[in-house]
PDB file of C-alpha atoms in Angstrom:
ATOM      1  CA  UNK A   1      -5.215  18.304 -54.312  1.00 58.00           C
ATOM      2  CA  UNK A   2      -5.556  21.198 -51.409  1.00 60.00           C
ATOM      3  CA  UNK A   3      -8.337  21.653 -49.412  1.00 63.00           C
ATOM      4  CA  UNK A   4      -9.360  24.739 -51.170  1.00 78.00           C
ATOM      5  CA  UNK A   5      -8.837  23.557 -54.478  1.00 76.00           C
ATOM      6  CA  UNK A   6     -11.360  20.102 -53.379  1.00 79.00           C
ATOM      7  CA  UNK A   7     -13.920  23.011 -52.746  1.00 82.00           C
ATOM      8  CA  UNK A   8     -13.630  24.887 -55.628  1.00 81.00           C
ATOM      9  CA  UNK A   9     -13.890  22.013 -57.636  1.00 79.00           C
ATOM     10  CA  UNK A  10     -17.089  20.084 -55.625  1.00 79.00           C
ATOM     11  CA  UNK A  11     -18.805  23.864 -56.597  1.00 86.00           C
ATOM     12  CA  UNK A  12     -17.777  24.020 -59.749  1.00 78.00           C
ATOM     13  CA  UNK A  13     -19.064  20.173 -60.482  1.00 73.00           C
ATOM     14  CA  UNK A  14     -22.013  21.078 -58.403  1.00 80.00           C
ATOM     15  CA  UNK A  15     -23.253  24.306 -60.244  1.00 85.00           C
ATOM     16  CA  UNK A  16     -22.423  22.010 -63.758  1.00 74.00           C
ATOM     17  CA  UNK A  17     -24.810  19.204 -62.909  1.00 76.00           C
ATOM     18  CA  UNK A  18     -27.469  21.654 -61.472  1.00 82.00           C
ATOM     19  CA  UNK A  19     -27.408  23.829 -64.933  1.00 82.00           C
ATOM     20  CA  UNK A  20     -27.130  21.080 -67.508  1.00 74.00           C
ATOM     21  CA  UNK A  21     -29.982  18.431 -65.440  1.00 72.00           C
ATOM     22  CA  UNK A  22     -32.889  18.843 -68.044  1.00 77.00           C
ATOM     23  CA  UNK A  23     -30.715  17.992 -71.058  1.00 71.00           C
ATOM     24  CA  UNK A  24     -28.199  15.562 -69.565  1.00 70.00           C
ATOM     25  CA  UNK A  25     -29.953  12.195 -70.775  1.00 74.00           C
ATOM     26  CA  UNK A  26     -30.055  13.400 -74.153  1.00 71.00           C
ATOM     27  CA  UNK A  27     -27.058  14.813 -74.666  1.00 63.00           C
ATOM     28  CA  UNK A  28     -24.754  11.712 -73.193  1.00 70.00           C
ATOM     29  CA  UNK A  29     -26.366  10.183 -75.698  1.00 64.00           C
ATOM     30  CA  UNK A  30     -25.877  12.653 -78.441  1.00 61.00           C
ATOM     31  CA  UNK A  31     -22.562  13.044 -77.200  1.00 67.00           C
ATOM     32  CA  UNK A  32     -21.252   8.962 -76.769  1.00 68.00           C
ATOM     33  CA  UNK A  33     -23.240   8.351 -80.517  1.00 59.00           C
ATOM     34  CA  UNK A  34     -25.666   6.458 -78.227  1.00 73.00           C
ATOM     35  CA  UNK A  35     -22.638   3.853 -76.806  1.00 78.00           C
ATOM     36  CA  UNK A  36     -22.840   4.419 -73.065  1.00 80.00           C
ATOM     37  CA  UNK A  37     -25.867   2.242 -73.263  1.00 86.00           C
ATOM     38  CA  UNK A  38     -23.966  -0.763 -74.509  1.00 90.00           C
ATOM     39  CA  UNK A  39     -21.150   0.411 -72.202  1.00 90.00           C
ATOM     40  CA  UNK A  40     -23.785   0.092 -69.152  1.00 93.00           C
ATOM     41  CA  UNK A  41     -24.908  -3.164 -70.373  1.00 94.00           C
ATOM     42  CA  UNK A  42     -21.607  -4.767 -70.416  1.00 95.00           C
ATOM     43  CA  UNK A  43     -20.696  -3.048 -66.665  1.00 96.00           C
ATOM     44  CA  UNK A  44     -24.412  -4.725 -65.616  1.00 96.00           C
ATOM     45  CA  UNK A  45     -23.326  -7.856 -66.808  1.00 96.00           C
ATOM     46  CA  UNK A  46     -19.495  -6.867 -64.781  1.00 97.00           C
ATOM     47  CA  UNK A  47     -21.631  -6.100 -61.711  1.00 98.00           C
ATOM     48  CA  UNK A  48     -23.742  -9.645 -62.015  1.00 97.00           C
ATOM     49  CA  UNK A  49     -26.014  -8.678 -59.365  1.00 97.00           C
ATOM     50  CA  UNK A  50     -28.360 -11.056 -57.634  1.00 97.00           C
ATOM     51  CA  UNK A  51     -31.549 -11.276 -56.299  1.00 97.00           C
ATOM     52  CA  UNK A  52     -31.540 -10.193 -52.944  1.00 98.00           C
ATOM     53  CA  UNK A  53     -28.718  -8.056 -52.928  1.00 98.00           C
ATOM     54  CA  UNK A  54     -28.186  -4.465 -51.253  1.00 98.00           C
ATOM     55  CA  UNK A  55     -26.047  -2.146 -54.189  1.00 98.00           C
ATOM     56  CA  UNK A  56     -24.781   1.480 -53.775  1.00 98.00           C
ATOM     57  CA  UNK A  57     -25.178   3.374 -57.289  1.00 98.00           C
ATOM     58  CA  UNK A  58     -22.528   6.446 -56.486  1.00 98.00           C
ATOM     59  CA  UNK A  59     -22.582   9.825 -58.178  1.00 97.00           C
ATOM     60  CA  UNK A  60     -25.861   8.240 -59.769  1.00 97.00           C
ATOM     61  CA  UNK A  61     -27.132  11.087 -61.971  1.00 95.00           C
ATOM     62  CA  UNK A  62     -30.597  11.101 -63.473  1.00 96.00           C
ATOM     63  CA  UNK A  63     -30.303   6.817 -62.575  1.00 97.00           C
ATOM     64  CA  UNK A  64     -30.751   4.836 -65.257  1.00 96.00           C
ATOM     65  CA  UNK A  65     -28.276   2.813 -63.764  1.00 97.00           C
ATOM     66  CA  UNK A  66     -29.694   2.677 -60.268  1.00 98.00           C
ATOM     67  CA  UNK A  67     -32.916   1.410 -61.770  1.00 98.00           C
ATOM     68  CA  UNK A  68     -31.149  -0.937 -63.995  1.00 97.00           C
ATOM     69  CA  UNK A  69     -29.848  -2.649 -61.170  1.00 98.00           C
ATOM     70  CA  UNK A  70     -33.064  -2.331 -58.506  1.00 98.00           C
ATOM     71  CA  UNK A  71     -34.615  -4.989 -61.522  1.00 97.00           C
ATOM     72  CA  UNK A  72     -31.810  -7.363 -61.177  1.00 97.00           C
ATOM     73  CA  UNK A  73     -31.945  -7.570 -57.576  1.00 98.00           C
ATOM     74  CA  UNK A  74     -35.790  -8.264 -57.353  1.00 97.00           C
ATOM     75  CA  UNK A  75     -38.277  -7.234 -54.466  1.00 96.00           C
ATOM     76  CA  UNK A  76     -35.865  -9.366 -52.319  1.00 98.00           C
ATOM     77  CA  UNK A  77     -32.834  -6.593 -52.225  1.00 98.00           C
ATOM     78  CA  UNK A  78     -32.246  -3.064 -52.342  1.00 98.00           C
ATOM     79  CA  UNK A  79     -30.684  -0.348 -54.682  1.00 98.00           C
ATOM     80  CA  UNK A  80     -29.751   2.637 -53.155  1.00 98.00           C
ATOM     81  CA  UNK A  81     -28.966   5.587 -55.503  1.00 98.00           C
ATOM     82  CA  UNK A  82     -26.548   8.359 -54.175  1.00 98.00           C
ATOM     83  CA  UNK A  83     -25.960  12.506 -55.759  1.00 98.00           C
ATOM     84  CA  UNK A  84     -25.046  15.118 -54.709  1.00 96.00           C
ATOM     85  CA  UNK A  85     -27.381  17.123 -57.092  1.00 95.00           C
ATOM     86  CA  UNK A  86     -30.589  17.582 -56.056  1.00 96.00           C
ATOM     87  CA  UNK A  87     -31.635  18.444 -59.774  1.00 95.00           C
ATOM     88  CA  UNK A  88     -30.388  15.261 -61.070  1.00 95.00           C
ATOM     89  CA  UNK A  89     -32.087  13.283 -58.370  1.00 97.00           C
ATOM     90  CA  UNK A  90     -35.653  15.098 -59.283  1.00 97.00           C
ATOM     91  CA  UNK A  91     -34.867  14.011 -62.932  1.00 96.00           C
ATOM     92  CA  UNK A  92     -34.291  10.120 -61.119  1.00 97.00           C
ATOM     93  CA  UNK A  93     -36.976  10.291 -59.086  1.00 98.00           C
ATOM     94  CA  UNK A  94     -39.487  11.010 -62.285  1.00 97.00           C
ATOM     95  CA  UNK A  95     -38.606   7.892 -63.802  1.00 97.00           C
ATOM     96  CA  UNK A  96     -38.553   5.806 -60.544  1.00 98.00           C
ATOM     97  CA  UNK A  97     -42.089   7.394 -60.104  1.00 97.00           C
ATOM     98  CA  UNK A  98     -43.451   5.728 -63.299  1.00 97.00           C
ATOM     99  CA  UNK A  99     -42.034   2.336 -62.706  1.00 97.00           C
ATOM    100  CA  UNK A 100     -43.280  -0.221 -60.311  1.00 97.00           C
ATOM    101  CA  UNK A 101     -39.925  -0.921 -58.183  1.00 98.00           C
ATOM    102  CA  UNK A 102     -40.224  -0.617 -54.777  1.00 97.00           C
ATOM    103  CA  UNK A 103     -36.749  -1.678 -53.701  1.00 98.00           C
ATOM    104  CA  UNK A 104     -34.728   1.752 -54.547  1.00 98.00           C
ATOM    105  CA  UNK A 105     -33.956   4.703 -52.461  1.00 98.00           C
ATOM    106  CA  UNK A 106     -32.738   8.277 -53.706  1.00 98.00           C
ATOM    107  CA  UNK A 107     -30.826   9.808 -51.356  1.00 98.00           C
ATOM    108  CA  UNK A 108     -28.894  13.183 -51.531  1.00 98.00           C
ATOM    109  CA  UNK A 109     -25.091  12.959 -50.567  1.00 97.00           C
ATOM    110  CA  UNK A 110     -22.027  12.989 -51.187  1.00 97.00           C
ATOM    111  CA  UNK A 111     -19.397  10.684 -52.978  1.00 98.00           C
ATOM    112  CA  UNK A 112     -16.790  11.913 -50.387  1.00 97.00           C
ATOM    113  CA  UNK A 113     -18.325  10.985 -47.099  1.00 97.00           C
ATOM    114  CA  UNK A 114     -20.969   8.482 -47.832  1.00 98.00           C
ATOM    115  CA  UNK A 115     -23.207   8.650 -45.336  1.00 98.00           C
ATOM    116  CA  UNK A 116     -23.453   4.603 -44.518  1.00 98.00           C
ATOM    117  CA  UNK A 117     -21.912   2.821 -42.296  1.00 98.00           C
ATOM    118  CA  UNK A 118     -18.992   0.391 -42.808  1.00 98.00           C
ATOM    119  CA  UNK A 119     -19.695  -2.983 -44.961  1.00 98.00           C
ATOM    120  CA  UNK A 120     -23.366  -1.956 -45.952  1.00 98.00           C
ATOM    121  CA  UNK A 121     -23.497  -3.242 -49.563  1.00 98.00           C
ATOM    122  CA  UNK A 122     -22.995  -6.591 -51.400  1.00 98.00           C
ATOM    123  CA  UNK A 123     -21.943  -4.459 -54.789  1.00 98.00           C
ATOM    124  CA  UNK A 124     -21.162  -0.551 -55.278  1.00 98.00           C
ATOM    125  CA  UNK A 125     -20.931   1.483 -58.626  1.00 98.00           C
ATOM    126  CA  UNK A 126     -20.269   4.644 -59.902  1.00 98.00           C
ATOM    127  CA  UNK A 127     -21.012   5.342 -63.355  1.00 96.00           C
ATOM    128  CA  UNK A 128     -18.940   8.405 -65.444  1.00 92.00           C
ATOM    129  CA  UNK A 129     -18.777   9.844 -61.827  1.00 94.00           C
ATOM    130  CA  UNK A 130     -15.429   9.642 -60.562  1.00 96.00           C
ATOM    131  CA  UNK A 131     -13.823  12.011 -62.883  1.00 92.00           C
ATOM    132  CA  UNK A 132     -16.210  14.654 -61.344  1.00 91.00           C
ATOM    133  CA  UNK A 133     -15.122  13.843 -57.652  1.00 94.00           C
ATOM    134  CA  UNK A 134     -12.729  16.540 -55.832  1.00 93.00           C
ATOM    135  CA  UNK A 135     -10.386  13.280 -54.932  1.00 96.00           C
ATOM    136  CA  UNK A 136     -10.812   9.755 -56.699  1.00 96.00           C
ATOM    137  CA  UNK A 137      -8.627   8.081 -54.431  1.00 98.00           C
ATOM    138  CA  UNK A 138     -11.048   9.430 -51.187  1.00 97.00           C
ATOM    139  CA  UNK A 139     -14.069   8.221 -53.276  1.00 98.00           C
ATOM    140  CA  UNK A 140     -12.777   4.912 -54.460  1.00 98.00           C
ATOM    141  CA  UNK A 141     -11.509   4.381 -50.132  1.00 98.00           C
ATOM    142  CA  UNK A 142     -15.057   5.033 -49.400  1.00 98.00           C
ATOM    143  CA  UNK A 143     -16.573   2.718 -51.510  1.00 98.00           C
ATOM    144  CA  UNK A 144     -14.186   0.178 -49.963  1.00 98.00           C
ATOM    145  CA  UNK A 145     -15.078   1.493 -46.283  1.00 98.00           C
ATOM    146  CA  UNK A 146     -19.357   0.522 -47.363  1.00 98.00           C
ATOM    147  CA  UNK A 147     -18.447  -2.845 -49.613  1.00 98.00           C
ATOM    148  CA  UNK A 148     -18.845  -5.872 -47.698  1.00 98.00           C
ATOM    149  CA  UNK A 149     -15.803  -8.453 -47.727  1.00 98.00           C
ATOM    150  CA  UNK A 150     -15.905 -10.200 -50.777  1.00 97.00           C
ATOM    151  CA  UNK A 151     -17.879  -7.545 -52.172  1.00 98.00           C
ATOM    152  CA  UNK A 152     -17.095  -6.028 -55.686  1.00 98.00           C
ATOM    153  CA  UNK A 153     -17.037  -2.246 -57.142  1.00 98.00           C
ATOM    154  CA  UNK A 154     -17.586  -1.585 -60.822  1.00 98.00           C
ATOM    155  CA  UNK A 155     -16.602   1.637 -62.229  1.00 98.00           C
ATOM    156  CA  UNK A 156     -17.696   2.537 -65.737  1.00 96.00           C
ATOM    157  CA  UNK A 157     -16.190   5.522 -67.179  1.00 94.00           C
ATOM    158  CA  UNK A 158     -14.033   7.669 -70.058  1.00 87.00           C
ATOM    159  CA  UNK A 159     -10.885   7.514 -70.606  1.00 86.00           C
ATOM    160  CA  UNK A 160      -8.148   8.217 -72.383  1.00 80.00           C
ATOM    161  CA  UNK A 161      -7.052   6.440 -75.637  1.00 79.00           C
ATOM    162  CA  UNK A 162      -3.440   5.180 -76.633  1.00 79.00           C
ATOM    163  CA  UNK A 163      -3.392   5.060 -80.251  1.00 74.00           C
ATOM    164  CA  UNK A 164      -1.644   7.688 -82.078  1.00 72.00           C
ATOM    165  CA  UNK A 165      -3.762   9.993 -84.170  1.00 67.00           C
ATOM    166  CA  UNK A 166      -6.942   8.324 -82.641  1.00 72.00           C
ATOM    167  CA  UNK A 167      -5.722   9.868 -79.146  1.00 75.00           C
ATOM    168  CA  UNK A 168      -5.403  13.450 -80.858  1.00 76.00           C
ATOM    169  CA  UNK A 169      -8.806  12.773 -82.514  1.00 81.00           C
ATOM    170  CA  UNK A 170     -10.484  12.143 -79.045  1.00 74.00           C
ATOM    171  CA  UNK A 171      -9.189  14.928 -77.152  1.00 73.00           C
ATOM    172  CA  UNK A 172      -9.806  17.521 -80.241  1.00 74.00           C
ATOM    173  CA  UNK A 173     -13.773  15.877 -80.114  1.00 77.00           C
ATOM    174  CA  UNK A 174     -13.756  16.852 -76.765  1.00 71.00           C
ATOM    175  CA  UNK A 175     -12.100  20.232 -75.974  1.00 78.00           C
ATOM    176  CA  UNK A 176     -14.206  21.738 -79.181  1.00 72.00           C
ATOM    177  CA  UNK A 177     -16.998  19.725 -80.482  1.00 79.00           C
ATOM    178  CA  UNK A 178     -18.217  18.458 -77.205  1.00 76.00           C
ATOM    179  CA  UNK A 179     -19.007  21.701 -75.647  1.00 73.00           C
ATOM    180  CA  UNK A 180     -20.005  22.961 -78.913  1.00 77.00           C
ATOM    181  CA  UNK A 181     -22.551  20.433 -79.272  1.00 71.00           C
ATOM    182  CA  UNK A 182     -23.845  21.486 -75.240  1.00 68.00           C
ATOM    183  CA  UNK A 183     -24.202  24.943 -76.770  1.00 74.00           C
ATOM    184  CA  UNK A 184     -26.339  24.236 -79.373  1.00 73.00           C
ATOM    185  CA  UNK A 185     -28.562  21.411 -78.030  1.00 67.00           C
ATOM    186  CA  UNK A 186     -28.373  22.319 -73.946  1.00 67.00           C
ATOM    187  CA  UNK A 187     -27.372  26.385 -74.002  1.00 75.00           C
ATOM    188  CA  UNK A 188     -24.422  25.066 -71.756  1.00 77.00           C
ATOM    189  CA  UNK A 189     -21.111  25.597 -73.030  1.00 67.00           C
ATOM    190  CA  UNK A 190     -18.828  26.417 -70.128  1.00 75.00           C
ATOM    191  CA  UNK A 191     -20.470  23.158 -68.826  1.00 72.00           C
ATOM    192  CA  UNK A 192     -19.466  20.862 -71.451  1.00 71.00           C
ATOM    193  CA  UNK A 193     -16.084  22.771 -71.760  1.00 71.00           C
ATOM    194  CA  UNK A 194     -15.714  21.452 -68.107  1.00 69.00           C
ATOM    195  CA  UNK A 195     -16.628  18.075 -68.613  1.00 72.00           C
ATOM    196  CA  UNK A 196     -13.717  17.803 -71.500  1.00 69.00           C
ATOM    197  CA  UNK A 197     -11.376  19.245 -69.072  1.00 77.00           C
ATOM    198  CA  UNK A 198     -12.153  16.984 -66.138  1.00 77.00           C
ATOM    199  CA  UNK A 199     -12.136  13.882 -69.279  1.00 77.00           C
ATOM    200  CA  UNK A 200      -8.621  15.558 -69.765  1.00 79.00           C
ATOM    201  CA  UNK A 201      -7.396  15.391 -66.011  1.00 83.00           C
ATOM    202  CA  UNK A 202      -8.552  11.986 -65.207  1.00 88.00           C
ATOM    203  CA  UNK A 203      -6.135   9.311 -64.947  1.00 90.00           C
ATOM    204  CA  UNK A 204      -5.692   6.631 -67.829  1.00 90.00           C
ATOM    205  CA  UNK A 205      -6.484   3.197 -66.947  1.00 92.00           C
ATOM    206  CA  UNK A 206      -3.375   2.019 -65.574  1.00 94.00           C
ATOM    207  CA  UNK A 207      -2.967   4.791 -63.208  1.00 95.00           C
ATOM    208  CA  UNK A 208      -6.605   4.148 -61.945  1.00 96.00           C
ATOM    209  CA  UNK A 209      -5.465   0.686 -61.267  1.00 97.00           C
ATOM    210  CA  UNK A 210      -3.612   1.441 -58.958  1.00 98.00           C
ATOM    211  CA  UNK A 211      -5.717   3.793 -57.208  1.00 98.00           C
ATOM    212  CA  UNK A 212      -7.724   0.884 -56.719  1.00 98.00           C
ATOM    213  CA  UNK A 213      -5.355  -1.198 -55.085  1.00 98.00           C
ATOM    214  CA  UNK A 214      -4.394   1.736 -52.902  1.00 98.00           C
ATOM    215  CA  UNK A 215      -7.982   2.135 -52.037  1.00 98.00           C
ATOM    216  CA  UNK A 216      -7.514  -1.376 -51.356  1.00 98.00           C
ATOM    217  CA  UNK A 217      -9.216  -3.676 -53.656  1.00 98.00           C
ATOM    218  CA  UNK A 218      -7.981  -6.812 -55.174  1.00 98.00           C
ATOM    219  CA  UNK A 219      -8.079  -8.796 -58.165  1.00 97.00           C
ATOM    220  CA  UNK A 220      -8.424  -5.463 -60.272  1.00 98.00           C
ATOM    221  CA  UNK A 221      -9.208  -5.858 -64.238  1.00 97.00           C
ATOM    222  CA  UNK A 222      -9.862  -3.215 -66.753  1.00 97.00           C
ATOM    223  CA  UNK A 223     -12.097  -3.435 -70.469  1.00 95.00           C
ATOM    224  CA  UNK A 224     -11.743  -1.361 -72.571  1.00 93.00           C
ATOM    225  CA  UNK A 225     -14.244  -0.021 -75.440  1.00 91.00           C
ATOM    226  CA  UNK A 226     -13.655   2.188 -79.128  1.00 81.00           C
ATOM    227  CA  UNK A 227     -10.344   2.151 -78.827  1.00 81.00           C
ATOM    228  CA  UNK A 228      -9.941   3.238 -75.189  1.00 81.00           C
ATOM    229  CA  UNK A 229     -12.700   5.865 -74.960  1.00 86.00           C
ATOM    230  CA  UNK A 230     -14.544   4.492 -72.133  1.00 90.00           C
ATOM    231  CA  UNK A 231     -13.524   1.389 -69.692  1.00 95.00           C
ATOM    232  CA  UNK A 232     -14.796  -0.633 -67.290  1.00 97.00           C
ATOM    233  CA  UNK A 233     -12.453  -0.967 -64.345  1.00 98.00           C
ATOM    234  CA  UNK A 234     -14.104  -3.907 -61.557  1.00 98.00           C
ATOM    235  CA  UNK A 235     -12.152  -4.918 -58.243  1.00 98.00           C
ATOM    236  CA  UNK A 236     -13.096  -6.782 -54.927  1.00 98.00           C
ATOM    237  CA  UNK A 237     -12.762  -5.955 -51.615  1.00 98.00           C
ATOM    238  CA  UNK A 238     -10.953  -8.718 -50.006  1.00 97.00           C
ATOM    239  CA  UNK A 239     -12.286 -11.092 -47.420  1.00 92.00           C
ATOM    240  CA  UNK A 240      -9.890 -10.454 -45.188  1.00 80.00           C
ATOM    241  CA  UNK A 241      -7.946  -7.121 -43.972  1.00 71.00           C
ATOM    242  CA  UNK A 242      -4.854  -6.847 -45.013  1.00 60.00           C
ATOM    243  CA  UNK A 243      -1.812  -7.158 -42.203  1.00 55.00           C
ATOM    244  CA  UNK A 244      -0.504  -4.333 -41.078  1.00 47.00           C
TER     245      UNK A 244
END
């Protein structure tokens, strides 16, 4: 992807997640039937994060995730949550403000430069995030660049079903009910009309598995849920750098 055409589409993702903010819990639920939940359970349990641990929650939304994981880390570690959308971080912050976890930190940024320094975190994320991102394979070096050695990244997220019929099923749900459905229950169509075409550009899971071990992870593994809807891709940065 050109420079110009990164830009355009960090804007365009932008100006989507500061419109649809307000409605964006309800709707992902309206929208999934109410399975991301179970989706996010199983990537906790992929994560397994421990007490004590420092995690980076990228692209982390209105962060239920981030919140999710600042419990299973205890007063002993840290969560940090990172968006680029200030909007979606005031919607995080609300619901960080009525809990009693001290351990997390909101901070405003961006996926493609993270602004930490090299091996920061025991565990990163990034939760239905990536396929918003002007370059995945940028995003996904990143998140290597701040994982510790040894350290793993879990990446929940849609993606693109095999099965014939099924497949034509999913992508019809998408390009016309989807944004349909953001019409009626969020006034946002053009922004749920994007979020089917960036569901549409992402890469299926094999392709993404390799993007992880050209990001350079090992030991990557993929689950898959409904078919191939969503997936949970999880990888580890190795111990060791790899010889030139």
């Amino acid at each position: 992807m050109e420079m110009n055409e990164r830009e355009e589409k960090h804007e365009k993702v932008h100006q989507v997640f500061q419109t649809i903010y307000k409605k964006y819990d309800s709707m992902n639920s309206l929208i999934s039937f109410n399975r991301h939940k179970a989706w996010r359970r199983k990537a906790d349990e992929t994560v397994g994060a421990r007490e004590g641990e420092q995690i980076l929650d990228v692209c982390c939304g209105t962060g239920d995730w981030t919140l999710s994981l600042a419990k299973a880390v205890g007063t002993t570690g840290k969560v940090v949550g990172l968006d680029f959308s200030d909007n979606m971080l005031k919607v995080a912050r609300a619901k960080l403000d009525v809990t009693p976890l001290k351990n997390v930190a909101l901070v405003n940024g961006d996926a493609m430069n993270i602004p930490f320094s090299e091996a920061s975190f025991d565990r990163v994320t990034i939760g239905f995030g990536l396929r918003n991102v002007p370059d995945y394979l940028t995003v996904l070096k990143e998140m290597f660049r701040v994982l510790k050695p040894g350290g793993r990244i879990v990446c929940l997220e849609t993606s693109q079903p095999k099965i014939p019929v099924y497949r034509q099923l999913y992508f019809f749900y998408f390009r016309f009910i989807m944004p349909l459905l953001g019409k009626l229950f969020a006034g946002s169509y053009k922004e749920y009309a994007w979020l089917n075409e960036s569901t549409q550009k992402f890469p299926d899971r094999e392709k993404l598995v390799q993007l992880f071990h050209a990001a350079g992870f090992e030991k990557v593994s993929v689950r898959s849920f409904m078919g191939g809807i969503a997936a949970i891709h999880h990888a580890d940065k190795p111990l060791r750098k790899a010889a030139d």
